[in-house]
Amino acid sequence: EVQLVESGGGLVQPGGSLRLSCAASGFTFSSYEMNWVRQAPGKGLEWVSYISSSGSTIYYADSVKGRFTISRDNAKNSLYLQMNSLRAEDTAVYYCARVATIIDYWGQGTLVTVSS
Amino acid sequence: SSELTQDPAVSVALGQTVRITCQGDSLRSYYASWYQQKPGQAPVLVIYGKNNRPSGIPDRFSGSSSGNTASLTITGAQAEDEADYYCNSRDSSGNHLGVFGGGTKLTVL
């Protein structure tokens, strides 16, 4: 069974940093591309970042470029999102999502709240 | 980047048929995927590709595409189908699946 479990969310002050993790199991993690997608309270889904299976190709949404860094450790079956210079508008549930030509599985998400 | 446009809200009578649409230039080149999201839950894939359903998705869900418009059709809507529905496709460069529609809130009356 495919499982994606996010962790690392919480309350952080504006300008602060947070590192999200996504633990993958039930599939060969190193063979799949991955995404981070977020959802602000009461809002729609917003793509945040993409990483190829090897980690060699990375893309970011303009809204997070220069502040967020996506990475992965295939030996640990884990995906990460380092978030720096956080803003109030980054408040959202962050989902990691597996890509198999399409986004086929999502984690349950972790809530990030940016507030003073 | 590109955009996908969805109607914010649609309603359907119990047992009737409803179509939810998604418009965008990228859909001329790429199929949309459709996700169902219920309150407090993660999105779930319901339709992908030309008209494919993952295992466990009822056959009342179907998909189609024409020009720049993709459609999700629910034939015989059930109370449990009340949810938000999002379309997703590749960006204009085709590099990644970075484009989501704004979502459609489906109400089953």
Coordinates of C-alpha atoms in Angstrom, one line a residue:
Chain A
E1 CA 0.0 0.0 0.0
V2 CA 1.4 3.4 -1.0
Q3 CA 1.8 5.7 2.0
L4 CA 3.0 9.2 2.2
V5 CA 3.3 10.7 5.7
E6 CA 4.2 14.4 6.1
S7 CA 5.7 15.9 9.2
G8 CA 7.4 19.1 10.4
G9 CA 4.5 21.5 10.3
G10 CA 3.7 23.9 13.1
L11 CA 3.5 27.6 14.1
V12 CA 6.3 29.8 13.0
Q13 CA 6.8 33.6 13.1
P14 CA 7.0 35.6 9.9
G15 CA 10.6 35.5 8.6
G16 CA 11.2 32.2 10.2
S17 CA 12.1 28.8 8.8
L18 CA 10.6 25.3 8.8
R19 CA 11.6 22.0 7.3
L20 CA 8.9 19.6 6.1
S21 CA 9.5 15.9 5.6
C22 CA 7.5 13.3 3.8
A23 CA 8.2 9.6 4.5
A24 CA 7.3 7.3 1.7
S25 CA 6.5 3.6 1.8
G26 CA 4.8 0.9 -0.1
F27 CA 6.6 1.7 -3.4
T28 CA 10.0 2.2 -4.9
F29 CA 10.5 5.8 -3.9
S30 CA 13.6 6.3 -6.1
S31 CA 11.6 5.6 -9.2
Y32 CA 9.1 8.3 -8.8
E33 CA 9.0 12.1 -9.3
M34 CA 7.4 14.0 -6.4
N35 CA 5.6 17.2 -5.8
W36 CA 4.7 19.5 -2.9
V37 CA 1.3 21.0 -3.1
R38 CA -0.3 23.4 -0.6
Q39 CA -3.8 24.5 0.3
A40 CA -4.4 27.7 2.3
P41 CA -7.4 27.6 4.7
G42 CA -10.6 27.6 2.7
K43 CA -8.7 27.9 -0.6
G44 CA -7.8 25.7 -3.6
L45 CA -4.8 23.6 -4.3
E46 CA -1.6 25.3 -5.2
W47 CA 1.4 23.5 -6.7
V48 CA 4.6 24.5 -4.8
S49 CA 7.5 22.4 -6.2
Y50 CA 8.6 19.4 -8.2
I51 CA 11.6 17.1 -8.0
S52 CA 12.6 14.4 -10.5
S53 CA 13.3 10.8 -9.3
S54 CA 17.0 11.4 -9.1
G55 CA 16.8 14.9 -7.8
S56 CA 18.5 16.4 -10.8
T57 CA 15.6 18.4 -12.0
I58 CA 13.7 20.8 -9.8
Y59 CA 11.0 23.4 -10.4
Y60 CA 9.3 25.9 -8.1
A61 CA 6.2 28.1 -8.2
D62 CA 7.1 31.8 -8.6
S63 CA 5.5 32.4 -5.2
V64 CA 8.2 30.4 -3.3
K65 CA 11.2 30.6 -5.7
G66 CA 14.3 31.7 -3.8
R67 CA 12.7 30.9 -0.4
F68 CA 11.9 27.2 -0.5
T69 CA 14.2 24.3 -1.4
I70 CA 12.9 20.9 -2.3
S71 CA 15.2 17.8 -1.9
R72 CA 15.0 14.1 -1.5
D73 CA 17.0 11.2 0.1
N74 CA 16.2 8.1 -1.9
A75 CA 18.2 6.0 0.6
K76 CA 15.8 7.1 3.3
N77 CA 12.7 7.1 1.1
S78 CA 12.1 10.7 2.1
L79 CA 11.2 14.0 0.5
Y80 CA 11.9 17.4 2.1
L81 CA 10.8 21.0 1.8
Q82 CA 13.0 23.6 3.4
M83 CA 11.0 26.8 3.9
N84 CA 12.8 30.0 4.7
S85 CA 11.7 33.7 5.0
L86 CA 8.2 32.5 5.7
R87 CA 5.3 34.9 5.2
A88 CA 1.7 34.9 6.4
E89 CA 0.5 33.9 2.9
D90 CA 2.5 30.6 3.2
T91 CA 0.0 29.5 5.9
A92 CA -1.4 26.3 4.4
V93 CA -1.7 22.5 4.6
Y94 CA 1.3 21.1 2.7
Y95 CA 0.9 17.9 0.9
C96 CA 3.5 15.7 -0.6
A97 CA 2.2 13.9 -3.8
R98 CA 3.6 11.1 -5.9
V99 CA 3.9 11.6 -9.6
A100 CA 3.3 8.6 -12.0
T101 CA 2.7 10.6 -15.2
I102 CA -0.1 12.1 -13.2
I103 CA -0.3 12.9 -9.4
D104 CA -1.7 9.6 -8.2
Y105 CA -1.2 9.6 -4.4
W106 CA -1.3 12.3 -1.8
G107 CA -0.2 12.3 1.8
Q108 CA -2.6 13.6 4.6
G109 CA -0.8 16.9 4.8
T110 CA 0.9 18.9 7.5
L111 CA -0.3 22.3 8.6
V112 CA 2.1 25.3 8.5
T113 CA 0.9 28.4 10.3
V114 CA 2.9 31.6 9.9
S115 CA 1.9 34.1 12.5
S116 CA 3.3 36.4 15.2
Chain B
S1 CA 2.8 28.8 -16.6
S2 CA -0.8 28.5 -17.6
E3 CA -4.2 28.6 -15.9
L4 CA -7.1 26.2 -15.6
T5 CA -10.6 27.7 -15.0
Q6 CA -13.4 25.9 -13.2
D7 CA -16.9 27.0 -12.1
P8 CA -16.8 27.7 -8.4
A9 CA -20.0 25.8 -7.6
V10 CA -22.3 23.3 -9.2
S11 CA -25.4 21.5 -7.8
V12 CA -27.1 18.4 -8.8
A13 CA -30.2 16.5 -7.7
L14 CA -29.7 13.1 -6.1
G15 CA -29.5 10.5 -8.8
Q16 CA -29.1 13.0 -11.7
T17 CA -26.1 13.6 -14.0
V18 CA -23.7 16.5 -13.5
R19 CA -20.8 17.7 -15.6
I20 CA -17.9 19.7 -14.1
T21 CA -15.7 21.5 -16.6
C22 CA -12.1 22.8 -16.7
Q23 CA -10.8 25.2 -19.3
G24 CA -7.3 26.1 -20.3
D25 CA -4.9 26.3 -23.1
S26 CA -2.7 23.5 -21.8
L27 CA -5.6 21.1 -22.2
R28 CA -5.2 21.3 -26.0
S29 CA -1.9 19.4 -25.5
Y30 CA -2.4 17.5 -22.2
Y31 CA -5.1 15.5 -20.5
A32 CA -6.5 16.7 -17.2
S33 CA -6.6 14.7 -14.1
W34 CA -9.5 15.1 -11.6
Y35 CA -9.3 15.0 -7.8
Q36 CA -12.1 14.8 -5.3
Q37 CA -11.5 16.4 -1.9
K38 CA -13.9 16.1 1.0
P39 CA -13.6 18.4 4.1
G40 CA -10.5 17.7 6.2
Q41 CA -9.2 15.1 3.8
A42 CA -6.5 14.8 1.2
P43 CA -7.4 14.9 -2.5
V44 CA -8.2 11.6 -4.2
L45 CA -7.6 10.9 -7.8
V46 CA -10.9 10.0 -9.6
I47 CA -10.2 10.4 -13.3
Y48 CA -7.0 10.6 -15.4
G49 CA -5.9 10.4 -19.0
K50 CA -8.4 10.0 -21.7
N51 CA -11.0 8.5 -19.4
N52 CA -9.4 6.2 -16.8
R53 CA -10.5 5.5 -13.3
P54 CA -8.2 4.3 -10.5
S55 CA -9.2 1.1 -8.7
G56 CA -12.0 1.7 -6.3
I57 CA -13.5 4.7 -8.1
P58 CA -17.1 4.0 -9.0
D59 CA -17.9 3.8 -12.7
R60 CA -20.4 6.7 -12.4
F61 CA -17.3 8.9 -12.7
S62 CA -16.1 9.5 -16.3
G63 CA -14.0 12.0 -18.1
S64 CA -13.8 13.6 -21.5
S65 CA -12.0 16.3 -23.4
S66 CA -12.5 18.5 -26.4
G67 CA -10.3 21.4 -27.5
N68 CA -9.3 23.4 -24.4
T69 CA -12.0 21.9 -22.2
A70 CA -11.9 18.9 -20.0
S71 CA -15.0 17.5 -18.3
L72 CA -15.7 15.3 -15.3
T73 CA -19.2 13.7 -15.5
I74 CA -20.9 12.0 -12.6
T75 CA -23.8 9.9 -13.8
G76 CA -26.3 9.2 -11.1
A77 CA -24.8 11.5 -8.4
Q78 CA -24.9 10.1 -4.9
A79 CA -24.8 12.0 -1.6
E80 CA -21.3 10.9 -0.9
D81 CA -20.1 12.6 -4.1
E82 CA -20.7 16.0 -2.5
A83 CA -17.1 17.4 -2.4
D84 CA -14.7 19.8 -4.0
Y85 CA -13.3 18.7 -7.4
Y86 CA -10.1 20.0 -8.9
C87 CA -8.6 19.5 -12.3
N88 CA -4.8 19.4 -12.8
S89 CA -2.6 19.4 -15.9
R90 CA 0.9 20.2 -17.0
D91 CA 2.2 23.7 -17.3
S92 CA 2.6 25.2 -20.8
S93 CA 6.1 23.8 -21.1
G94 CA 5.0 20.3 -20.2
N95 CA 7.7 20.1 -17.6
H96 CA 5.6 19.4 -14.5
L97 CA 2.1 19.1 -13.2
G98 CA 2.0 22.5 -11.8
V99 CA -1.4 23.8 -12.8
F100 CA -4.6 23.3 -10.8
G101 CA -8.0 24.6 -11.5
G102 CA -9.6 26.7 -8.8
G103 CA -11.9 23.9 -7.8
T104 CA -15.6 23.3 -8.1
K105 CA -17.8 22.8 -5.0
L106 CA -20.4 20.1 -5.9
T107 CA -23.6 20.1 -3.9
V108 CA -25.9 17.1 -4.1
L109 CA -29.5 18.2 -3.4

